[in-house]
PDB file of N, CA and C in Angstrom:
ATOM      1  N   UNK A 756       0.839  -1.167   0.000  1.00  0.00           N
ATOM      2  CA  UNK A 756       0.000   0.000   0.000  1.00  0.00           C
ATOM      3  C   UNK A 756       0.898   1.249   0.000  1.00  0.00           C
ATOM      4  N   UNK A 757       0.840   2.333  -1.010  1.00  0.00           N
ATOM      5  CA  UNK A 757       1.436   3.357  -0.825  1.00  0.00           C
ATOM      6  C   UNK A 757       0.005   4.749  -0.168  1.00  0.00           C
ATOM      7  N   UNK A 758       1.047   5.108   1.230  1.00  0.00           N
ATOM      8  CA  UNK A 758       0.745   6.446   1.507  1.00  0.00           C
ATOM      9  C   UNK A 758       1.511   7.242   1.623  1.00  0.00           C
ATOM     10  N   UNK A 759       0.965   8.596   2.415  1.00  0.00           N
ATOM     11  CA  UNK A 759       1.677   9.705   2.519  1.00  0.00           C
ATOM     12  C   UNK A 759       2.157  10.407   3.967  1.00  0.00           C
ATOM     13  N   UNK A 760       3.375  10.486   4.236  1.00  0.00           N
ATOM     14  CA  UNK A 760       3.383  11.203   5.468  1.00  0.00           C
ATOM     15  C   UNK A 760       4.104  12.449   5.279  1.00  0.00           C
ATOM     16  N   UNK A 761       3.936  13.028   7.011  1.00  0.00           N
ATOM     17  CA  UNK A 761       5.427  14.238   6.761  1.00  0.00           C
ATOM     18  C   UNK A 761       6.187  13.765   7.939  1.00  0.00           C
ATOM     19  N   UNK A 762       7.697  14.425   7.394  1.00  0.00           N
ATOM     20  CA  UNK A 762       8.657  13.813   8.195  1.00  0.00           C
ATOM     21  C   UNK A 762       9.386  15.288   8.506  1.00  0.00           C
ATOM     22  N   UNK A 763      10.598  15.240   9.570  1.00  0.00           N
ATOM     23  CA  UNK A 763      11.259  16.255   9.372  1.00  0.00           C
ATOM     24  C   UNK A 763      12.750  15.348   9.394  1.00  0.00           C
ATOM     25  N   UNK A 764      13.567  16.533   8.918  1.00  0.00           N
ATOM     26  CA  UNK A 764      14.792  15.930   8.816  1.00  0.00           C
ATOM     27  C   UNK A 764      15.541  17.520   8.964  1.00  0.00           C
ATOM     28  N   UNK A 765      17.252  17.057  10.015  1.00  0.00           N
ATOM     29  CA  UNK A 765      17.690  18.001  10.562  1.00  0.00           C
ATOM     30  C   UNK A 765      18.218  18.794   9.248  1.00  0.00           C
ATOM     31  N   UNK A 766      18.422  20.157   9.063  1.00  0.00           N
ATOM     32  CA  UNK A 766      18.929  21.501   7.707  1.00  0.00           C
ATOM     33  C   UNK A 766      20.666  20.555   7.768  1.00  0.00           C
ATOM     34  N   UNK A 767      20.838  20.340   6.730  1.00  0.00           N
ATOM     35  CA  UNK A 767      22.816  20.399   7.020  1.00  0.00           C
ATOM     36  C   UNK A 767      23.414  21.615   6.509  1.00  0.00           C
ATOM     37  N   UNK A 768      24.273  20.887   6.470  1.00  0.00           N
ATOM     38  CA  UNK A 768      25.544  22.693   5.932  1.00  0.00           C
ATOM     39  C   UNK A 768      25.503  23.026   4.625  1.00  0.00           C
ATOM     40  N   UNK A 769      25.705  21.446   3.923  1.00  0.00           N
ATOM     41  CA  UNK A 769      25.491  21.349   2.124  1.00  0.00           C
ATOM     42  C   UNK A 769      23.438  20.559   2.070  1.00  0.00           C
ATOM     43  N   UNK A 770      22.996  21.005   1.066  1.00  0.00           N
ATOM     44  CA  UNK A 770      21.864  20.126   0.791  1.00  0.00           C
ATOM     45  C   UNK A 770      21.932  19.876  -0.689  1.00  0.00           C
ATOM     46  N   UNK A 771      21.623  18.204  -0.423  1.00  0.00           N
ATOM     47  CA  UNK A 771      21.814  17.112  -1.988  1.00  0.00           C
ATOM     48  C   UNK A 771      20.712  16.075  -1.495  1.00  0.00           C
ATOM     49  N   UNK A 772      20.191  15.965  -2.874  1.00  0.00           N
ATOM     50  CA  UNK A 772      19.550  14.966  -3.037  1.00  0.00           C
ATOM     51  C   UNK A 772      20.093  13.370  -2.131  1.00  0.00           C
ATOM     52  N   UNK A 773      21.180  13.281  -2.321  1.00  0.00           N
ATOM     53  CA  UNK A 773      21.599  12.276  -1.604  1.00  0.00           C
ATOM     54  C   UNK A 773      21.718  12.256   0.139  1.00  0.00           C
ATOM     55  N   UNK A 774      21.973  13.452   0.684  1.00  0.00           N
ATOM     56  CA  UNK A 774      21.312  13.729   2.076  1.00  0.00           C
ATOM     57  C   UNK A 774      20.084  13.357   2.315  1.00  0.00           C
ATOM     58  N   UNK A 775      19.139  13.580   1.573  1.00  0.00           N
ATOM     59  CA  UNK A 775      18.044  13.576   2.060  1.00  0.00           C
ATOM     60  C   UNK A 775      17.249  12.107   1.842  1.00  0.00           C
ATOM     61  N   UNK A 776      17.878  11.390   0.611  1.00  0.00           N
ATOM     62  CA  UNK A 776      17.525   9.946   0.482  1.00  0.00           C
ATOM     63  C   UNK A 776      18.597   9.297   1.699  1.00  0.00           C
ATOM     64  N   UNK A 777      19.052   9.347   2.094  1.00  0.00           N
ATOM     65  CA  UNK A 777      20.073   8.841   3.539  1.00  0.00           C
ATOM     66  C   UNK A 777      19.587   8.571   4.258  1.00  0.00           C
ATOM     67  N   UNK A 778      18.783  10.204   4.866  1.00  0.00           N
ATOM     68  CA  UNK A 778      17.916  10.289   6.467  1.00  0.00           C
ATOM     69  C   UNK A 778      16.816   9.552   6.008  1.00  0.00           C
ATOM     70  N   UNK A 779      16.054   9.498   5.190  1.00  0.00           N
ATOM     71  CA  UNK A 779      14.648   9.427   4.951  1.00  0.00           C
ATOM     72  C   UNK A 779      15.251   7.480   5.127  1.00  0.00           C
ATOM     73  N   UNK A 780      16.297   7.291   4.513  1.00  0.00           N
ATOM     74  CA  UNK A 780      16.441   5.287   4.308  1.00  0.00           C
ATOM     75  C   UNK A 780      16.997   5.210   5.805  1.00  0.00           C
ATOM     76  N   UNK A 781      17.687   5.920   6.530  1.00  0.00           N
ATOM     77  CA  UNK A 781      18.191   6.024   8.363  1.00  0.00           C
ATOM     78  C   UNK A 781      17.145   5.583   8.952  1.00  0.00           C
ATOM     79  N   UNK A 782      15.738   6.268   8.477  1.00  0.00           N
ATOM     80  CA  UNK A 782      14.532   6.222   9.775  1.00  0.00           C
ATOM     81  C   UNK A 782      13.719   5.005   9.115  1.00  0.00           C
ATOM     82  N   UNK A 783      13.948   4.329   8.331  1.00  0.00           N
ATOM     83  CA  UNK A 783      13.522   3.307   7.494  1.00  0.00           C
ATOM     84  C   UNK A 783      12.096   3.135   7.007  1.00  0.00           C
ATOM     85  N   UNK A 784      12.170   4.273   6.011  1.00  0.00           N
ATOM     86  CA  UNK A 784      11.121   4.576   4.854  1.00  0.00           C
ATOM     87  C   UNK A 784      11.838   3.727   3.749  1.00  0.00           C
ATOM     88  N   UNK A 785      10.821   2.690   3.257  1.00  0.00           N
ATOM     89  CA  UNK A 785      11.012   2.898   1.219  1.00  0.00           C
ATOM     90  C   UNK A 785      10.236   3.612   0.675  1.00  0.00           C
ATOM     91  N   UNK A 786      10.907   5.317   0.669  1.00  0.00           N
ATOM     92  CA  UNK A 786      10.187   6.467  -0.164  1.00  0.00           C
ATOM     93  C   UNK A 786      10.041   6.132  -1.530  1.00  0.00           C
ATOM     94  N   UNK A 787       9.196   6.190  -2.187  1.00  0.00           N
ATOM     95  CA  UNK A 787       8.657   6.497  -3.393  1.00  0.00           C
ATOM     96  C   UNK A 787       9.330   8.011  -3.881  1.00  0.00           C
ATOM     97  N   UNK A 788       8.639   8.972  -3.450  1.00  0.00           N
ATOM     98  CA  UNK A 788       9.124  10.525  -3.708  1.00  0.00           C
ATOM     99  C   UNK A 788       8.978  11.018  -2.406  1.00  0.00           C
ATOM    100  N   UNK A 789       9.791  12.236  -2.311  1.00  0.00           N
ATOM    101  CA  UNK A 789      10.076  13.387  -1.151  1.00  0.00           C
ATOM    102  C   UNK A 789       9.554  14.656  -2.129  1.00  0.00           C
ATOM    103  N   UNK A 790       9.344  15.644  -0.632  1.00  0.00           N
ATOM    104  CA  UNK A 790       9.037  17.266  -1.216  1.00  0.00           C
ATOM    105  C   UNK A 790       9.275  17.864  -0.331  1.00  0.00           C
ATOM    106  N   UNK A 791      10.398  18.934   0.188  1.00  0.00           N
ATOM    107  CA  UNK A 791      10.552  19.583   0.810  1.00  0.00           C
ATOM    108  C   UNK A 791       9.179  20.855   0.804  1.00  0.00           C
ATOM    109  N   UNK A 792       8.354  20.635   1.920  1.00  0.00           N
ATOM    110  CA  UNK A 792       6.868  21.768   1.999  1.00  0.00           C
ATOM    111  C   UNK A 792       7.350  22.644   2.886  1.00  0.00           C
ATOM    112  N   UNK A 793       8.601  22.550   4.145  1.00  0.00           N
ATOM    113  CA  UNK A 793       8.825  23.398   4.916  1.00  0.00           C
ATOM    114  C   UNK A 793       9.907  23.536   5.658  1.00  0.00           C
ATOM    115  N   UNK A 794      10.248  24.565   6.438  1.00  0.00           N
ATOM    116  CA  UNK A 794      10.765  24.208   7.563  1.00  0.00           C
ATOM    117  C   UNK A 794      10.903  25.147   8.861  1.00  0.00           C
ATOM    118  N   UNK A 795      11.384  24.647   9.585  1.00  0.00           N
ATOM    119  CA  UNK A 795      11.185  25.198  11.084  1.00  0.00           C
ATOM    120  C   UNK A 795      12.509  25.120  12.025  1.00  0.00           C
ATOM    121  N   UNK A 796      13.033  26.325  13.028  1.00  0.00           N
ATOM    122  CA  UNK A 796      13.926  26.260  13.301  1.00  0.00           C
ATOM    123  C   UNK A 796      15.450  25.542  12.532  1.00  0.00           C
ATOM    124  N   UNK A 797      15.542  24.175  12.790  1.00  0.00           N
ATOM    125  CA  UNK A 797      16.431  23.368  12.719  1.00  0.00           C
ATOM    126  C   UNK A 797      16.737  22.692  11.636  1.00  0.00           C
ATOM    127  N   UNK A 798      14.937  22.373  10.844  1.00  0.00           N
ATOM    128  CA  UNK A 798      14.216  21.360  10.618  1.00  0.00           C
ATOM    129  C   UNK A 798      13.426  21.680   9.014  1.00  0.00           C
ATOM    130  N   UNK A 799      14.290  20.570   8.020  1.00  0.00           N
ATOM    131  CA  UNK A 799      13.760  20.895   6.913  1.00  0.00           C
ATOM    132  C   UNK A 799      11.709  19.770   7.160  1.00  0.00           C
ATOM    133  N   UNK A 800      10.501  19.776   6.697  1.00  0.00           N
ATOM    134  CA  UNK A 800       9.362  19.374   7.157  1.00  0.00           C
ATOM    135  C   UNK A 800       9.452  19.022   5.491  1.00  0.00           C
ATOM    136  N   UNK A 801       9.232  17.481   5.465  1.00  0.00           N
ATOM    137  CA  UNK A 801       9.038  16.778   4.039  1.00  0.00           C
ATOM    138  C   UNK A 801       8.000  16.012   3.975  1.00  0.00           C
ATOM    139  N   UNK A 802       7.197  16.364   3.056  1.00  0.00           N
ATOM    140  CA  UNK A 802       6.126  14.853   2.419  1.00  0.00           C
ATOM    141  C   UNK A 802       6.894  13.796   1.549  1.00  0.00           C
ATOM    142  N   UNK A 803       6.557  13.162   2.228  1.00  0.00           N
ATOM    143  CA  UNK A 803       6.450  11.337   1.347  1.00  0.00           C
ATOM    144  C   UNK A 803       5.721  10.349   1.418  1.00  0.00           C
ATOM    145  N   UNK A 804       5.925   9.937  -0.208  1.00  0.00           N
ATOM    146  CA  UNK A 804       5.076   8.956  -0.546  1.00  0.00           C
ATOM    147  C   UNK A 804       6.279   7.870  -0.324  1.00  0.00           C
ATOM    148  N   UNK A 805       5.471   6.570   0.715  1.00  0.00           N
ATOM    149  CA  UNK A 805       6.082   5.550   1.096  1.00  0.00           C
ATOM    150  C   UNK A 805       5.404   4.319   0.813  1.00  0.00           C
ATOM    151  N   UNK A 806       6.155   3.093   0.692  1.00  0.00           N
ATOM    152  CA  UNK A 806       5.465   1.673   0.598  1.00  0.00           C
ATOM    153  C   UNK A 806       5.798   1.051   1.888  1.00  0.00           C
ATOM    154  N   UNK A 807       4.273   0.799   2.252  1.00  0.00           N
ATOM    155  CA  UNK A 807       4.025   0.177   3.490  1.00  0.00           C
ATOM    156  C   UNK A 807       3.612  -0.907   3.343  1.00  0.00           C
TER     157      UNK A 807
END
């Protein structure tokens, strides 16, 4: 079943596509797609579509 959540993940110094497929495979998502919608203090706030 694919749904959708939001996640946050900490800002780094450099931002790459490959940072962000890292954290998102760290907290053990198989993302489909990411979208950076926000962020806050620290904290980039991402939607993804995941297979659950």
């Amino acid at each position: 079943m694919i749904t959708t959540k939001t996640v946050k993940i900490e800002i780094p110094d450099e931002l790459s596509n490959r940072y962000i497929d890292e954290q998102l495979k760290s907290m053990g998502y198989d993302v489909l797609r990411w979208a950076i919608t926000g962020y806050e203090e620290n904290n980039y706030i991402l939607d993804i579509a995941i297979v659950e």
